[in-house]
């Protein structure tokens, strides 16, 4: 995930409340929230939603990671057919919802995506991942291209179902969903009291007695 923008907005709106980020694997994130070791998690769907709330945020582009001098880099976008003859790596922590990537699959599976990226740099094979993982494991000798016709990764925000969604969680939900300061759910920002406008008293017009005729005394 790339939560830098959300962290910056949090710091601007709640400067006295520290927001601690911890990096975990996609497989570990749901249980971390269930055990109460994290207030919320950014994770990838589908997941087992038992005991969890989850709101989808966006769908992430899938890309293929290749060496910079690979023939694939000549194209702006790659299809599954373009990978038919390529050796492909399939890490054990793959986050895409499929049985296997396209192409000629290498039987030995790397334990982690980072290990697979190292093998791509060595010329062992190519790797299909969500775009944020390609950026996370960026190397100067590697690049990536968008890949069509394959599953995409949907990013979601999750928090415990038992939680009654406290004020701070509500704030974070508002931030990741793009709500402005005025619309973000959570503690209401005190509004300035309206000033009451006092009406000036209006004096009643007194009759002009100088024009009244004097009464005759009997």
CSV table of N, CA, C and O in Angstrom, one decimal, residues 106-173:
chain,number,residue,atom,x,y,z
A,106,UNK,N,7.7,-21.4,-13.4
A,106,UNK,CA,8.8,-22.0,-12.8
A,106,UNK,C,8.3,-22.8,-11.5
A,106,UNK,O,7.6,-22.2,-10.7
A,107,UNK,N,8.6,-24.1,-11.4
A,107,UNK,CA,8.0,-24.9,-10.3
A,107,UNK,C,8.4,-24.4,-8.9
A,107,UNK,O,7.6,-24.4,-8.0
A,108,UNK,N,9.7,-24.1,-8.8
A,108,UNK,CA,10.1,-23.6,-7.4
A,108,UNK,C,9.6,-22.2,-7.2
A,108,UNK,O,10.0,-21.3,-7.9
A,109,UNK,N,8.8,-22.1,-6.1
A,109,UNK,CA,8.2,-20.8,-5.8
A,109,UNK,C,9.0,-20.1,-4.7
A,109,UNK,O,9.2,-20.6,-3.6
A,110,UNK,N,9.4,-18.8,-5.0
A,110,UNK,CA,10.0,-18.0,-4.0
A,110,UNK,C,9.1,-17.8,-2.8
A,110,UNK,O,7.9,-17.8,-2.9
A,111,UNK,N,9.7,-17.7,-1.6
A,111,UNK,CA,8.8,-17.5,-0.4
A,111,UNK,C,8.1,-16.1,-0.4
A,111,UNK,O,7.0,-16.1,0.0
A,112,UNK,N,8.8,-15.1,-0.8
A,112,UNK,CA,8.2,-13.8,-0.8
A,112,UNK,C,8.4,-13.0,-2.1
A,112,UNK,O,9.3,-13.4,-2.9
A,113,UNK,N,7.6,-12.0,-2.3
A,113,UNK,CA,7.6,-11.2,-3.5
A,113,UNK,C,9.0,-10.5,-3.7
A,113,UNK,O,9.5,-10.5,-4.8
A,114,UNK,N,9.5,-10.1,-2.6
A,114,UNK,CA,10.9,-9.4,-2.6
A,114,UNK,C,11.9,-10.4,-3.2
A,114,UNK,O,12.8,-10.0,-4.0
A,115,UNK,N,11.8,-11.7,-2.8
A,115,UNK,CA,12.8,-12.7,-3.3
A,115,UNK,C,12.5,-12.9,-4.8
A,115,UNK,O,13.5,-13.1,-5.6
A,116,UNK,N,11.3,-12.9,-5.3
A,116,UNK,CA,11.0,-13.0,-6.7
A,116,UNK,C,11.5,-11.9,-7.5
A,116,UNK,O,12.0,-12.1,-8.6
A,117,UNK,N,11.5,-10.7,-6.9
A,117,UNK,CA,12.0,-9.5,-7.7
A,117,UNK,C,13.5,-9.7,-7.9
A,117,UNK,O,14.0,-9.3,-8.9
A,118,UNK,N,14.2,-10.2,-6.9
A,118,UNK,CA,15.6,-10.4,-7.0
A,118,UNK,C,15.9,-11.4,-8.1
A,118,UNK,O,16.9,-11.3,-8.9
A,119,UNK,N,15.1,-12.4,-8.3
A,119,UNK,CA,15.2,-13.4,-9.3
A,119,UNK,C,15.0,-12.8,-10.7
A,119,UNK,O,15.6,-13.2,-11.7
A,120,UNK,N,14.0,-11.9,-10.8
A,120,UNK,CA,13.8,-11.2,-12.0
A,120,UNK,C,15.0,-10.4,-12.4
A,120,UNK,O,15.4,-10.4,-13.6
A,121,UNK,N,15.7,-9.7,-11.5
A,121,UNK,CA,16.9,-9.0,-11.8
A,121,UNK,C,18.0,-9.9,-12.2
A,121,UNK,O,18.9,-9.5,-13.0
A,122,UNK,N,18.0,-11.2,-11.8
A,122,UNK,CA,19.0,-12.1,-12.2
A,122,UNK,C,18.7,-12.8,-13.6
A,122,UNK,O,19.5,-13.6,-14.1
A,123,UNK,N,17.5,-12.4,-14.1
A,123,UNK,CA,17.2,-13.0,-15.4
A,123,UNK,C,16.5,-14.4,-15.4
A,123,UNK,O,16.4,-15.0,-16.4
A,124,UNK,N,16.1,-14.7,-14.2
A,124,UNK,CA,15.5,-16.1,-14.0
A,124,UNK,C,14.1,-16.2,-14.6
A,124,UNK,O,13.7,-17.2,-15.2
A,125,UNK,N,13.3,-15.1,-14.5
A,125,UNK,CA,11.9,-15.1,-15.0
A,125,UNK,C,11.3,-13.8,-14.8
A,125,UNK,O,11.9,-12.8,-14.3
A,126,UNK,N,10.0,-13.7,-15.1
A,126,UNK,CA,9.2,-12.4,-15.0
A,126,UNK,C,8.2,-12.6,-13.8
A,126,UNK,O,8.0,-13.7,-13.4
A,127,UNK,N,7.7,-11.5,-13.4
A,127,UNK,CA,6.8,-11.5,-12.2
A,127,UNK,C,5.6,-10.6,-12.4
A,127,UNK,O,5.7,-9.5,-12.8
A,128,UNK,N,4.4,-11.1,-12.0
A,128,UNK,CA,3.2,-10.3,-12.1
A,128,UNK,C,2.7,-9.9,-10.7
A,128,UNK,O,2.6,-10.8,-9.8
A,129,UNK,N,2.5,-8.6,-10.5
A,129,UNK,CA,2.2,-8.1,-9.1
A,129,UNK,C,1.3,-6.9,-9.3
A,129,UNK,O,1.2,-6.3,-10.4
A,130,UNK,N,0.6,-6.5,-8.2
A,130,UNK,CA,-0.1,-5.2,-8.3
A,130,UNK,C,1.0,-4.1,-8.4
A,130,UNK,O,2.1,-4.2,-7.9
A,131,UNK,N,0.6,-3.0,-8.9
A,131,UNK,CA,1.5,-1.9,-9.2
A,131,UNK,C,2.2,-1.4,-8.0
A,131,UNK,O,3.4,-1.1,-8.0
A,132,UNK,N,1.6,-1.3,-6.9
A,132,UNK,CA,2.2,-0.8,-5.7
A,132,UNK,C,3.3,-1.7,-5.2
A,132,UNK,O,4.3,-1.2,-4.6
A,133,UNK,N,3.2,-3.0,-5.4
A,133,UNK,CA,4.3,-3.9,-5.0
A,133,UNK,C,5.5,-3.7,-6.0
A,133,UNK,O,6.7,-3.8,-5.6
A,134,UNK,N,5.2,-3.4,-7.2
A,134,UNK,CA,6.3,-3.2,-8.2
A,134,UNK,C,7.1,-1.9,-7.8
A,134,UNK,O,8.3,-1.8,-7.9
A,135,UNK,N,6.3,-0.9,-7.3
A,135,UNK,CA,7.0,0.3,-6.8
A,135,UNK,C,7.7,0.1,-5.5
A,135,UNK,O,8.8,0.7,-5.3
A,136,UNK,N,7.2,-0.7,-4.6
A,136,UNK,CA,7.8,-1.0,-3.3
A,136,UNK,C,9.1,-1.6,-3.5
A,136,UNK,O,10.1,-1.3,-2.8
A,137,UNK,N,9.2,-2.6,-4.5
A,137,UNK,CA,10.5,-3.3,-4.7
A,137,UNK,C,11.2,-2.8,-5.9
A,137,UNK,O,11.9,-3.5,-6.6
A,138,UNK,N,11.1,-1.5,-6.1
A,138,UNK,CA,11.8,-0.8,-7.3
A,138,UNK,C,13.3,-1.0,-7.2
A,138,UNK,O,14.0,-0.9,-6.2
A,139,UNK,N,13.8,-1.3,-8.4
A,139,UNK,CA,15.3,-1.4,-8.7
A,139,UNK,C,15.6,-0.7,-9.9
A,139,UNK,O,14.8,-0.6,-10.9
A,140,UNK,N,16.8,-0.1,-10.0
A,140,UNK,CA,17.2,0.6,-11.2
A,140,UNK,C,17.3,-0.2,-12.4
A,140,UNK,O,17.2,0.3,-13.5
A,141,UNK,N,17.6,-1.5,-12.3
A,141,UNK,CA,17.7,-2.4,-13.4
A,141,UNK,C,16.4,-3.1,-13.8
A,141,UNK,O,16.4,-3.9,-14.7
A,142,UNK,N,15.3,-2.7,-13.2
A,142,UNK,CA,14.0,-3.3,-13.5
A,142,UNK,C,13.0,-2.2,-13.8
A,142,UNK,O,13.1,-1.1,-13.4
A,143,UNK,N,12.0,-2.6,-14.6
A,143,UNK,CA,10.8,-1.8,-14.8
A,143,UNK,C,9.6,-2.6,-14.9
A,143,UNK,O,9.6,-3.8,-14.6
A,144,UNK,N,8.4,-2.0,-15.2
A,144,UNK,CA,7.2,-2.8,-15.3
A,144,UNK,C,6.3,-2.2,-16.4
A,144,UNK,O,6.4,-1.1,-16.8
A,145,UNK,N,5.3,-3.0,-16.8
A,145,UNK,CA,4.4,-2.6,-17.8
A,145,UNK,C,3.0,-3.1,-17.4
A,145,UNK,O,2.9,-4.2,-16.8
A,146,UNK,N,1.9,-2.3,-17.6
A,146,UNK,CA,0.6,-2.8,-17.3
A,146,UNK,C,0.2,-4.1,-18.1
A,146,UNK,O,0.6,-4.2,-19.2
A,147,UNK,N,-0.5,-5.0,-17.4
A,147,UNK,CA,-0.9,-6.3,-17.9
A,147,UNK,C,-2.4,-6.4,-17.9
A,147,UNK,O,-3.0,-6.2,-16.9
A,148,UNK,N,-2.9,-6.7,-19.1
A,148,UNK,CA,-4.4,-6.8,-19.2
A,148,UNK,C,-4.8,-8.3,-19.3
A,148,UNK,O,-4.0,-9.2,-19.5
A,149,UNK,N,-6.1,-8.5,-19.0
A,149,UNK,CA,-6.6,-9.9,-19.1
A,149,UNK,C,-6.3,-10.7,-17.9
A,149,UNK,O,-6.4,-12.0,-18.0
A,150,UNK,N,-5.9,-10.1,-16.8
A,150,UNK,CA,-5.6,-10.9,-15.5
A,150,UNK,C,-6.3,-10.3,-14.3
A,150,UNK,O,-6.9,-9.1,-14.4
A,151,UNK,N,-6.4,-11.0,-13.2
A,151,UNK,CA,-7.1,-10.4,-12.0
A,151,UNK,C,-6.4,-9.1,-11.6
A,151,UNK,O,-5.2,-8.9,-11.7
A,152,UNK,N,-7.2,-8.2,-11.0
A,152,UNK,CA,-6.7,-7.0,-10.4
A,152,UNK,C,-6.9,-7.1,-8.9
A,152,UNK,O,-7.7,-7.9,-8.4
A,153,UNK,N,-6.2,-6.3,-8.2
A,153,UNK,CA,-6.2,-6.3,-6.7
A,153,UNK,C,-7.1,-5.1,-6.2
A,153,UNK,O,-6.9,-4.0,-6.6
A,154,UNK,N,-8.1,-5.5,-5.4
A,154,UNK,CA,-8.9,-4.4,-4.8
A,154,UNK,C,-8.5,-4.1,-3.4
A,154,UNK,O,-8.4,-5.0,-2.5
A,155,UNK,N,-8.2,-2.9,-3.1
A,155,UNK,CA,-7.7,-2.4,-1.8
A,155,UNK,C,-8.9,-2.0,-0.9
A,155,UNK,O,-9.8,-1.4,-1.4
A,156,UNK,N,-8.8,-2.4,0.3
A,156,UNK,CA,-9.9,-2.1,1.3
A,156,UNK,C,-9.3,-1.7,2.6
A,156,UNK,O,-8.2,-2.0,2.9
A,157,UNK,N,-10.1,-0.9,3.4
A,157,UNK,CA,-9.8,-0.6,4.7
A,157,UNK,C,-10.7,-1.5,5.6
A,157,UNK,O,-11.9,-1.6,5.5
A,158,UNK,N,-10.0,-2.1,6.6
A,158,UNK,CA,-10.7,-3.0,7.5
A,158,UNK,C,-10.4,-2.7,9.0
A,158,UNK,O,-9.4,-2.2,9.3
A,159,UNK,N,-11.4,-2.9,9.8
A,159,UNK,CA,-11.3,-2.7,11.3
A,159,UNK,C,-12.2,-3.7,12.0
A,159,UNK,O,-13.1,-4.3,11.4
A,160,UNK,N,-12.0,-3.9,13.3
A,160,UNK,CA,-12.8,-5.0,14.0
A,160,UNK,C,-14.3,-4.8,14.0
A,160,UNK,O,-14.7,-3.6,14.2
A,161,UNK,N,-15.0,-5.8,13.7
A,161,UNK,CA,-16.5,-5.8,13.7
A,161,UNK,C,-17.0,-5.4,15.1
A,161,UNK,O,-18.0,-4.8,15.3
A,162,UNK,N,-16.3,-5.9,16.2
A,162,UNK,CA,-16.7,-5.7,17.5
A,162,UNK,C,-16.6,-4.2,17.9
A,162,UNK,O,-17.2,-3.7,18.9
A,163,UNK,N,-15.7,-3.5,17.2
A,163,UNK,CA,-15.5,-2.1,17.5
A,163,UNK,C,-16.7,-1.3,17.1
A,163,UNK,O,-17.3,-1.5,16.1
A,164,UNK,N,-17.1,-0.4,18.0
A,164,UNK,CA,-18.2,0.5,17.7
A,164,UNK,C,-17.8,1.7,16.9
A,164,UNK,O,-18.5,2.7,16.9
A,165,UNK,N,-16.7,1.6,16.2
A,165,UNK,CA,-16.2,2.6,15.3
A,165,UNK,C,-16.0,3.9,16.1
A,165,UNK,O,-16.9,4.8,16.0
A,166,UNK,N,-15.0,4.0,16.9
A,166,UNK,CA,-14.7,5.1,17.7
A,166,UNK,C,-14.4,6.4,16.9
A,166,UNK,O,-14.3,6.3,15.6
A,167,UNK,N,-14.2,7.5,17.5
A,167,UNK,CA,-14.0,8.7,16.8
A,167,UNK,C,-12.8,8.7,15.9
A,167,UNK,O,-12.8,9.2,14.8
A,168,UNK,N,-11.7,8.2,16.4
A,168,UNK,CA,-10.4,8.2,15.6
A,168,UNK,C,-10.5,7.3,14.4
A,168,UNK,O,-10.0,7.7,13.3
A,169,UNK,N,-11.2,6.1,14.5
A,169,UNK,CA,-11.4,5.3,13.4
A,169,UNK,C,-12.3,6.0,12.4
A,169,UNK,O,-12.0,5.9,11.2
A,170,UNK,N,-13.3,6.7,12.8
A,170,UNK,CA,-14.2,7.4,11.9
A,170,UNK,C,-13.4,8.5,11.2
A,170,UNK,O,-13.6,8.7,10.0
A,171,UNK,N,-12.5,9.2,11.9
A,171,UNK,CA,-11.6,10.2,11.2
A,171,UNK,C,-10.8,9.5,10.1
A,171,UNK,O,-10.7,10.1,9.0
A,172,UNK,N,-10.2,8.4,10.4
A,172,UNK,CA,-9.4,7.7,9.4
A,172,UNK,C,-10.2,7.3,8.2
A,172,UNK,O,-9.8,7.4,7.0
A,173,UNK,N,-11.4,6.7,8.5
A,173,UNK,CA,-12.3,6.3,7.4
A,173,UNK,C,-12.6,7.5,6.5
A,173,UNK,O,-12.5,7.4,5.2
